């Protein structure tokens, strides 16, 4: 896929990501409502961050991710994101959004966050398929991780979605690519998500 055609893919991904991430920002879903994810295990598994790479700080200086050296900052993936990085030629994309936990009720946890964002994701993607939830830990914080596959404007894509609950924030880390490339990139995406640290 050429550099020029990558931008058309980016535009499609950006449109769906706008819907996905607005679901987590000031949504009207009540905690505990929506589609329940299946949890694969009760004991969180620590995700190993990428060993060699370069650090990328969010524009609000809240978080930092480590990604491959060939990745760079990208400006047009999602206007709500506080960090947008990837490699256009390889169809590798990751964005993050950080939301203050104090903006949610005290009872609003990772499961409630998942319940709030899943319905609009499923409605916005044709033939959406959501995997079971994996319990993980990132930077010492509880997190959940799952993948979502479907079609956007007849293009098959797969997302790896990670939500981290720290003392002060909910962090969404969303990585995606063409469905045919996802298996090749999955471990990399997990390592990028696992590198998240608060500054």
mmCIF file with all atom_site columns, N, CA and C in Angstrom, residues 55-101:
data_model
loop_
_atom_site.group_PDB
_atom_site.id
_atom_site.type_symbol
_atom_site.label_atom_id
_atom_site.label_alt_id
_atom_site.label_comp_id
_atom_site.label_asym_id
_atom_site.label_entity_id
_atom_site.label_seq_id
_atom_site.pdbx_PDB_ins_code
_atom_site.Cartn_x
_atom_site.Cartn_y
_atom_site.Cartn_z
_atom_site.occupancy
_atom_site.B_iso_or_equiv
_atom_site.pdbx_formal_charge
_atom_site.auth_seq_id
_atom_site.auth_comp_id
_atom_site.auth_asym_id
_atom_site.auth_atom_id
_atom_site.pdbx_PDB_model_num
ATOM 1   N N  . UNK A 1 55  ? 10.833  7.113  23.236 1.00 0.00 ? 55  UNK A N  1
ATOM 2   C CA . UNK A 1 55  ? 9.728   7.556  24.079 1.00 0.00 ? 55  UNK A CA 1
ATOM 3   C C  . UNK A 1 55  ? 8.951   8.679  23.396 1.00 0.00 ? 55  UNK A C  1
ATOM 4   N N  . UNK A 1 56  ? 7.641   8.610  23.530 1.00 0.00 ? 56  UNK A N  1
ATOM 5   C CA . UNK A 1 56  ? 6.749   9.646  23.018 1.00 0.00 ? 56  UNK A CA 1
ATOM 6   C C  . UNK A 1 56  ? 5.903   10.162 24.175 1.00 0.00 ? 56  UNK A C  1
ATOM 7   N N  . UNK A 1 57  ? 5.962   11.458 24.439 1.00 0.00 ? 57  UNK A N  1
ATOM 8   C CA . UNK A 1 57  ? 5.160   12.059 25.498 1.00 0.00 ? 57  UNK A CA 1
ATOM 9   C C  . UNK A 1 57  ? 3.874   12.637 24.914 1.00 0.00 ? 57  UNK A C  1
ATOM 10  N N  . UNK A 1 58  ? 2.798   12.552 25.679 1.00 0.00 ? 58  UNK A N  1
ATOM 11  C CA . UNK A 1 58  ? 1.527   13.122 25.237 1.00 0.00 ? 58  UNK A CA 1
ATOM 12  C C  . UNK A 1 58  ? 1.609   14.640 25.238 1.00 0.00 ? 58  UNK A C  1
ATOM 13  N N  . UNK A 1 59  ? 0.755   15.286 24.450 1.00 0.00 ? 59  UNK A N  1
ATOM 14  C CA . UNK A 1 59  ? 0.791   16.740 24.333 1.00 0.00 ? 59  UNK A CA 1
ATOM 15  C C  . UNK A 1 59  ? 0.441   17.431 25.649 1.00 0.00 ? 59  UNK A C  1
ATOM 16  N N  . UNK A 1 60  ? -0.326  16.753 26.510 1.00 0.00 ? 60  UNK A N  1
ATOM 17  C CA . UNK A 1 60  ? -0.658  17.328 27.809 1.00 0.00 ? 60  UNK A CA 1
ATOM 18  C C  . UNK A 1 60  ? 0.348   16.926 28.885 1.00 0.00 ? 60  UNK A C  1
ATOM 19  N N  . UNK A 1 61  ? 1.383   16.192 28.469 1.00 0.00 ? 61  UNK A N  1
ATOM 20  C CA . UNK A 1 61  ? 2.462   15.759 29.362 1.00 0.00 ? 61  UNK A CA 1
ATOM 21  C C  . UNK A 1 61  ? 1.953   14.880 30.511 1.00 0.00 ? 61  UNK A C  1
ATOM 22  N N  . UNK A 1 62  ? 0.887   14.117 30.261 1.00 0.00 ? 62  UNK A N  1
ATOM 23  C CA . UNK A 1 62  ? 0.323   13.236 31.285 1.00 0.00 ? 62  UNK A CA 1
ATOM 24  C C  . UNK A 1 62  ? 0.943   11.849 31.221 1.00 0.00 ? 62  UNK A C  1
ATOM 25  N N  . UNK A 1 63  ? 1.134   11.333 29.999 1.00 0.00 ? 63  UNK A N  1
ATOM 26  C CA . UNK A 1 63  ? 1.639   9.969  29.849 1.00 0.00 ? 63  UNK A CA 1
ATOM 27  C C  . UNK A 1 63  ? 2.780   9.917  28.845 1.00 0.00 ? 63  UNK A C  1
ATOM 28  N N  . UNK A 1 64  ? 3.427   8.750  28.826 1.00 0.00 ? 64  UNK A N  1
ATOM 29  C CA . UNK A 1 64  ? 4.497   8.497  27.866 1.00 0.00 ? 64  UNK A CA 1
ATOM 30  C C  . UNK A 1 64  ? 4.393   7.054  27.407 1.00 0.00 ? 64  UNK A C  1
ATOM 31  N N  . UNK A 1 65  ? 4.612   6.833  26.117 1.00 0.00 ? 65  UNK A N  1
ATOM 32  C CA . UNK A 1 65  ? 4.675   5.488  25.540 1.00 0.00 ? 65  UNK A CA 1
ATOM 33  C C  . UNK A 1 65  ? 6.036   5.295  24.885 1.00 0.00 ? 65  UNK A C  1
ATOM 34  N N  . UNK A 1 66  ? 6.505   4.054  24.886 1.00 0.00 ? 66  UNK A N  1
ATOM 35  C CA . UNK A 1 66  ? 7.708   3.702  24.136 1.00 0.00 ? 66  UNK A CA 1
ATOM 36  C C  . UNK A 1 66  ? 7.289   2.879  22.926 1.00 0.00 ? 66  UNK A C  1
ATOM 37  N N  . UNK A 1 67  ? 7.747   3.290  21.761 1.00 0.00 ? 67  UNK A N  1
ATOM 38  C CA . UNK A 1 67  ? 7.370   2.646  20.502 1.00 0.00 ? 67  UNK A CA 1
ATOM 39  C C  . UNK A 1 67  ? 8.613   2.433  19.654 1.00 0.00 ? 67  UNK A C  1
ATOM 40  N N  . UNK A 1 68  ? 8.494   1.668  18.567 1.00 0.00 ? 68  UNK A N  1
ATOM 41  C CA . UNK A 1 68  ? 9.663   1.411  17.722 1.00 0.00 ? 68  UNK A CA 1
ATOM 42  C C  . UNK A 1 68  ? 10.297  2.691  17.191 1.00 0.00 ? 68  UNK A C  1
ATOM 43  N N  . UNK A 1 69  ? 11.574  2.609  16.889 1.00 0.00 ? 69  UNK A N  1
ATOM 44  C CA . UNK A 1 69  ? 12.325  3.762  16.381 1.00 0.00 ? 69  UNK A CA 1
ATOM 45  C C  . UNK A 1 69  ? 11.731  4.306  15.083 1.00 0.00 ? 69  UNK A C  1
ATOM 46  N N  . UNK A 1 70  ? 11.123  3.420  14.279 1.00 0.00 ? 70  UNK A N  1
ATOM 47  C CA . UNK A 1 70  ? 10.592  3.874  12.989 1.00 0.00 ? 70  UNK A CA 1
ATOM 48  C C  . UNK A 1 70  ? 9.211   4.518  13.094 1.00 0.00 ? 70  UNK A C  1
ATOM 49  N N  . UNK A 1 71  ? 8.664   4.605  14.315 1.00 0.00 ? 71  UNK A N  1
ATOM 50  C CA . UNK A 1 71  ? 7.396   5.306  14.511 1.00 0.00 ? 71  UNK A CA 1
ATOM 51  C C  . UNK A 1 71  ? 7.661   6.790  14.681 1.00 0.00 ? 71  UNK A C  1
ATOM 52  N N  . UNK A 1 72  ? 6.624   7.584  14.419 1.00 0.00 ? 72  UNK A N  1
ATOM 53  C CA . UNK A 1 72  ? 6.717   9.029  14.612 1.00 0.00 ? 72  UNK A CA 1
ATOM 54  C C  . UNK A 1 72  ? 5.361   9.574  15.021 1.00 0.00 ? 72  UNK A C  1
ATOM 55  N N  . UNK A 1 73  ? 5.357   10.821 15.468 1.00 0.00 ? 73  UNK A N  1
ATOM 56  C CA . UNK A 1 73  ? 4.090   11.452 15.824 1.00 0.00 ? 73  UNK A CA 1
ATOM 57  C C  . UNK A 1 73  ? 3.296   11.740 14.562 1.00 0.00 ? 73  UNK A C  1
ATOM 58  N N  . UNK A 1 74  ? 1.976   11.589 14.667 1.00 0.00 ? 74  UNK A N  1
ATOM 59  C CA . UNK A 1 74  ? 1.061   11.829 13.557 1.00 0.00 ? 74  UNK A CA 1
ATOM 60  C C  . UNK A 1 74  ? 0.003   12.809 14.062 1.00 0.00 ? 74  UNK A C  1
ATOM 61  N N  . UNK A 1 75  ? -0.411  13.732 13.209 1.00 0.00 ? 75  UNK A N  1
ATOM 62  C CA . UNK A 1 75  ? -1.301  14.793 13.670 1.00 0.00 ? 75  UNK A CA 1
ATOM 63  C C  . UNK A 1 75  ? -2.778  14.582 13.352 1.00 0.00 ? 75  UNK A C  1
ATOM 64  N N  . UNK A 1 76  ? -3.104  13.665 12.455 1.00 0.00 ? 76  UNK A N  1
ATOM 65  C CA . UNK A 1 76  ? -4.473  13.643 11.939 1.00 0.00 ? 76  UNK A CA 1
ATOM 66  C C  . UNK A 1 76  ? -5.249  12.365 12.238 1.00 0.00 ? 76  UNK A C  1
ATOM 67  N N  . UNK A 1 77  ? -4.898  11.646 13.285 1.00 0.00 ? 77  UNK A N  1
ATOM 68  C CA . UNK A 1 77  ? -5.609  10.401 13.579 1.00 0.00 ? 77  UNK A CA 1
ATOM 69  C C  . UNK A 1 77  ? -6.893  10.641 14.364 1.00 0.00 ? 77  UNK A C  1
ATOM 70  N N  . UNK A 1 78  ? -6.838  11.495 15.378 1.00 0.00 ? 78  UNK A N  1
ATOM 71  C CA . UNK A 1 78  ? -8.028  11.761 16.193 1.00 0.00 ? 78  UNK A CA 1
ATOM 72  C C  . UNK A 1 78  ? -7.820  13.050 16.977 1.00 0.00 ? 78  UNK A C  1
ATOM 73  N N  . UNK A 1 79  ? -8.738  13.986 16.825 1.00 0.00 ? 79  UNK A N  1
ATOM 74  C CA . UNK A 1 79  ? -8.579  15.299 17.448 1.00 0.00 ? 79  UNK A CA 1
ATOM 75  C C  . UNK A 1 79  ? -8.721  15.266 18.961 1.00 0.00 ? 79  UNK A C  1
ATOM 76  N N  . UNK A 1 80  ? -9.301  14.198 19.509 1.00 0.00 ? 80  UNK A N  1
ATOM 77  C CA . UNK A 1 80  ? -9.469  14.093 20.958 1.00 0.00 ? 80  UNK A CA 1
ATOM 78  C C  . UNK A 1 80  ? -8.276  13.416 21.640 1.00 0.00 ? 80  UNK A C  1
ATOM 79  N N  . UNK A 1 81  ? -7.367  12.868 20.862 1.00 0.00 ? 81  UNK A N  1
ATOM 80  C CA . UNK A 1 81  ? -6.251  12.114 21.435 1.00 0.00 ? 81  UNK A CA 1
ATOM 81  C C  . UNK A 1 81  ? -5.194  13.051 22.016 1.00 0.00 ? 81  UNK A C  1
ATOM 82  N N  . UNK A 1 82  ? -4.573  12.594 23.105 1.00 0.00 ? 82  UNK A N  1
ATOM 83  C CA . UNK A 1 82  ? -3.451  13.357 23.646 1.00 0.00 ? 82  UNK A CA 1
ATOM 84  C C  . UNK A 1 82  ? -2.104  12.828 23.148 1.00 0.00 ? 82  UNK A C  1
ATOM 85  N N  . UNK A 1 83  ? -2.122  11.697 22.430 1.00 0.00 ? 83  UNK A N  1
ATOM 86  C CA . UNK A 1 83  ? -0.923  11.177 21.783 1.00 0.00 ? 83  UNK A CA 1
ATOM 87  C C  . UNK A 1 83  ? -1.342  10.392 20.546 1.00 0.00 ? 83  UNK A C  1
ATOM 88  N N  . UNK A 1 84  ? -0.701  10.678 19.424 1.00 0.00 ? 84  UNK A N  1
ATOM 89  C CA . UNK A 1 84  ? -0.983  10.000 18.153 1.00 0.00 ? 84  UNK A CA 1
ATOM 90  C C  . UNK A 1 84  ? 0.355   9.623  17.524 1.00 0.00 ? 84  UNK A C  1
ATOM 91  N N  . UNK A 1 85  ? 0.601   8.339  17.388 1.00 0.00 ? 85  UNK A N  1
ATOM 92  C CA . UNK A 1 85  ? 1.883   7.870  16.855 1.00 0.00 ? 85  UNK A CA 1
ATOM 93  C C  . UNK A 1 85  ? 1.668   6.687  15.922 1.00 0.00 ? 85  UNK A C  1
ATOM 94  N N  . UNK A 1 86  ? 2.686   6.373  15.143 1.00 0.00 ? 86  UNK A N  1
ATOM 95  C CA . UNK A 1 86  ? 2.596   5.203  14.283 1.00 0.00 ? 86  UNK A CA 1
ATOM 96  C C  . UNK A 1 86  ? 3.564   5.265  13.123 1.00 0.00 ? 86  UNK A C  1
ATOM 97  N N  . UNK A 1 87  ? 3.324   4.399  12.166 1.00 0.00 ? 87  UNK A N  1
ATOM 98  C CA . UNK A 1 87  ? 4.109   4.347  10.943 1.00 0.00 ? 87  UNK A CA 1
ATOM 99  C C  . UNK A 1 87  ? 3.125   4.171  9.790  1.00 0.00 ? 87  UNK A C  1
ATOM 100 N N  . UNK A 1 88  ? 2.936   5.229  9.009  1.00 0.00 ? 88  UNK A N  1
ATOM 101 C CA . UNK A 1 88  ? 1.938   5.216  7.949  1.00 0.00 ? 88  UNK A CA 1
ATOM 102 C C  . UNK A 1 88  ? 2.225   4.154  6.897  1.00 0.00 ? 88  UNK A C  1
ATOM 103 N N  . UNK A 1 89  ? 3.478   3.983  6.530  1.00 0.00 ? 89  UNK A N  1
ATOM 104 C CA . UNK A 1 89  ? 3.814   3.038  5.468  1.00 0.00 ? 89  UNK A CA 1
ATOM 105 C C  . UNK A 1 89  ? 3.542   1.598  5.878  1.00 0.00 ? 89  UNK A C  1
ATOM 106 N N  . UNK A 1 90  ? 3.683   1.308  7.181  1.00 0.00 ? 90  UNK A N  1
ATOM 107 C CA . UNK A 1 90  ? 3.438   -0.047 7.671  1.00 0.00 ? 90  UNK A CA 1
ATOM 108 C C  . UNK A 1 90  ? 2.006   -0.239 8.192  1.00 0.00 ? 90  UNK A C  1
ATOM 109 N N  . UNK A 1 91  ? 1.161   0.795  8.070  1.00 0.00 ? 91  UNK A N  1
ATOM 110 C CA . UNK A 1 91  ? -0.216  0.737  8.556  1.00 0.00 ? 91  UNK A CA 1
ATOM 111 C C  . UNK A 1 91  ? -0.260  0.429  10.058 1.00 0.00 ? 91  UNK A C  1
ATOM 112 N N  . UNK A 1 92  ? 0.615   1.059  10.828 1.00 0.00 ? 92  UNK A N  1
ATOM 113 C CA . UNK A 1 92  ? 0.656   0.884  12.279 1.00 0.00 ? 92  UNK A CA 1
ATOM 114 C C  . UNK A 1 92  ? 0.235   2.193  12.933 1.00 0.00 ? 92  UNK A C  1
ATOM 115 N N  . UNK A 1 93  ? -0.793  2.123  13.789 1.00 0.00 ? 93  UNK A N  1
ATOM 116 C CA . UNK A 1 93  ? -1.335  3.338  14.377 1.00 0.00 ? 93  UNK A CA 1
ATOM 117 C C  . UNK A 1 93  ? -1.672  3.104  15.847 1.00 0.00 ? 93  UNK A C  1
ATOM 118 N N  . UNK A 1 94  ? -1.378  4.098  16.687 1.00 0.00 ? 94  UNK A N  1
ATOM 119 C CA . UNK A 1 94  ? -1.754  4.056  18.098 1.00 0.00 ? 94  UNK A CA 1
ATOM 120 C C  . UNK A 1 94  ? -2.125  5.460  18.553 1.00 0.00 ? 94  UNK A C  1
ATOM 121 N N  . UNK A 1 95  ? -3.222  5.567  19.274 1.00 0.00 ? 95  UNK A N  1
ATOM 122 C CA . UNK A 1 95  ? -3.570  6.826  19.912 1.00 0.00 ? 95  UNK A CA 1
ATOM 123 C C  . UNK A 1 95  ? -3.929  6.563  21.372 1.00 0.00 ? 95  UNK A C  1
ATOM 124 N N  . UNK A 1 96  ? -3.830  7.607  22.178 1.00 0.00 ? 96  UNK A N  1
ATOM 125 C CA . UNK A 1 96  ? -4.236  7.505  23.579 1.00 0.00 ? 96  UNK A CA 1
ATOM 126 C C  . UNK A 1 96  ? -5.140  8.677  23.933 1.00 0.00 ? 96  UNK A C  1
ATOM 127 N N  . UNK A 1 97  ? -6.007  8.433  24.892 1.00 0.00 ? 97  UNK A N  1
ATOM 128 C CA . UNK A 1 97  ? -6.818  9.492  25.495 1.00 0.00 ? 97  UNK A CA 1
ATOM 129 C C  . UNK A 1 97  ? -6.791  9.271  26.992 1.00 0.00 ? 97  UNK A C  1
ATOM 130 N N  . UNK A 1 98  ? -6.554  10.336 27.734 1.00 0.00 ? 98  UNK A N  1
ATOM 131 C CA . UNK A 1 98  ? -6.511  10.264 29.195 1.00 0.00 ? 98  UNK A CA 1
ATOM 132 C C  . UNK A 1 98  ? -7.659  11.094 29.760 1.00 0.00 ? 98  UNK A C  1
ATOM 133 N N  . UNK A 1 99  ? -8.448  10.478 30.615 1.00 0.00 ? 99  UNK A N  1
ATOM 134 C CA . UNK A 1 99  ? -9.584  11.151 31.235 1.00 0.00 ? 99  UNK A CA 1
ATOM 135 C C  . UNK A 1 99  ? -9.443  11.109 32.748 1.00 0.00 ? 99  UNK A C  1
ATOM 136 N N  . UNK A 1 100 ? -9.721  12.226 33.398 1.00 0.00 ? 100 UNK A N  1
ATOM 137 C CA . UNK A 1 100 ? -9.625  12.295 34.842 1.00 0.00 ? 100 UNK A CA 1
ATOM 138 C C  . UNK A 1 100 ? -10.643 11.361 35.489 1.00 0.00 ? 100 UNK A C  1
ATOM 139 N N  . UNK A 1 101 ? -10.171 10.518 36.385 1.00 0.00 ? 101 UNK A N  1
ATOM 140 C CA . UNK A 1 101 ? -11.075 9.601  37.088 1.00 0.00 ? 101 UNK A CA 1
ATOM 141 C C  . UNK A 1 101 ? -12.068 10.368 37.946 1.00 0.00 ? 101 UNK A C  1
#
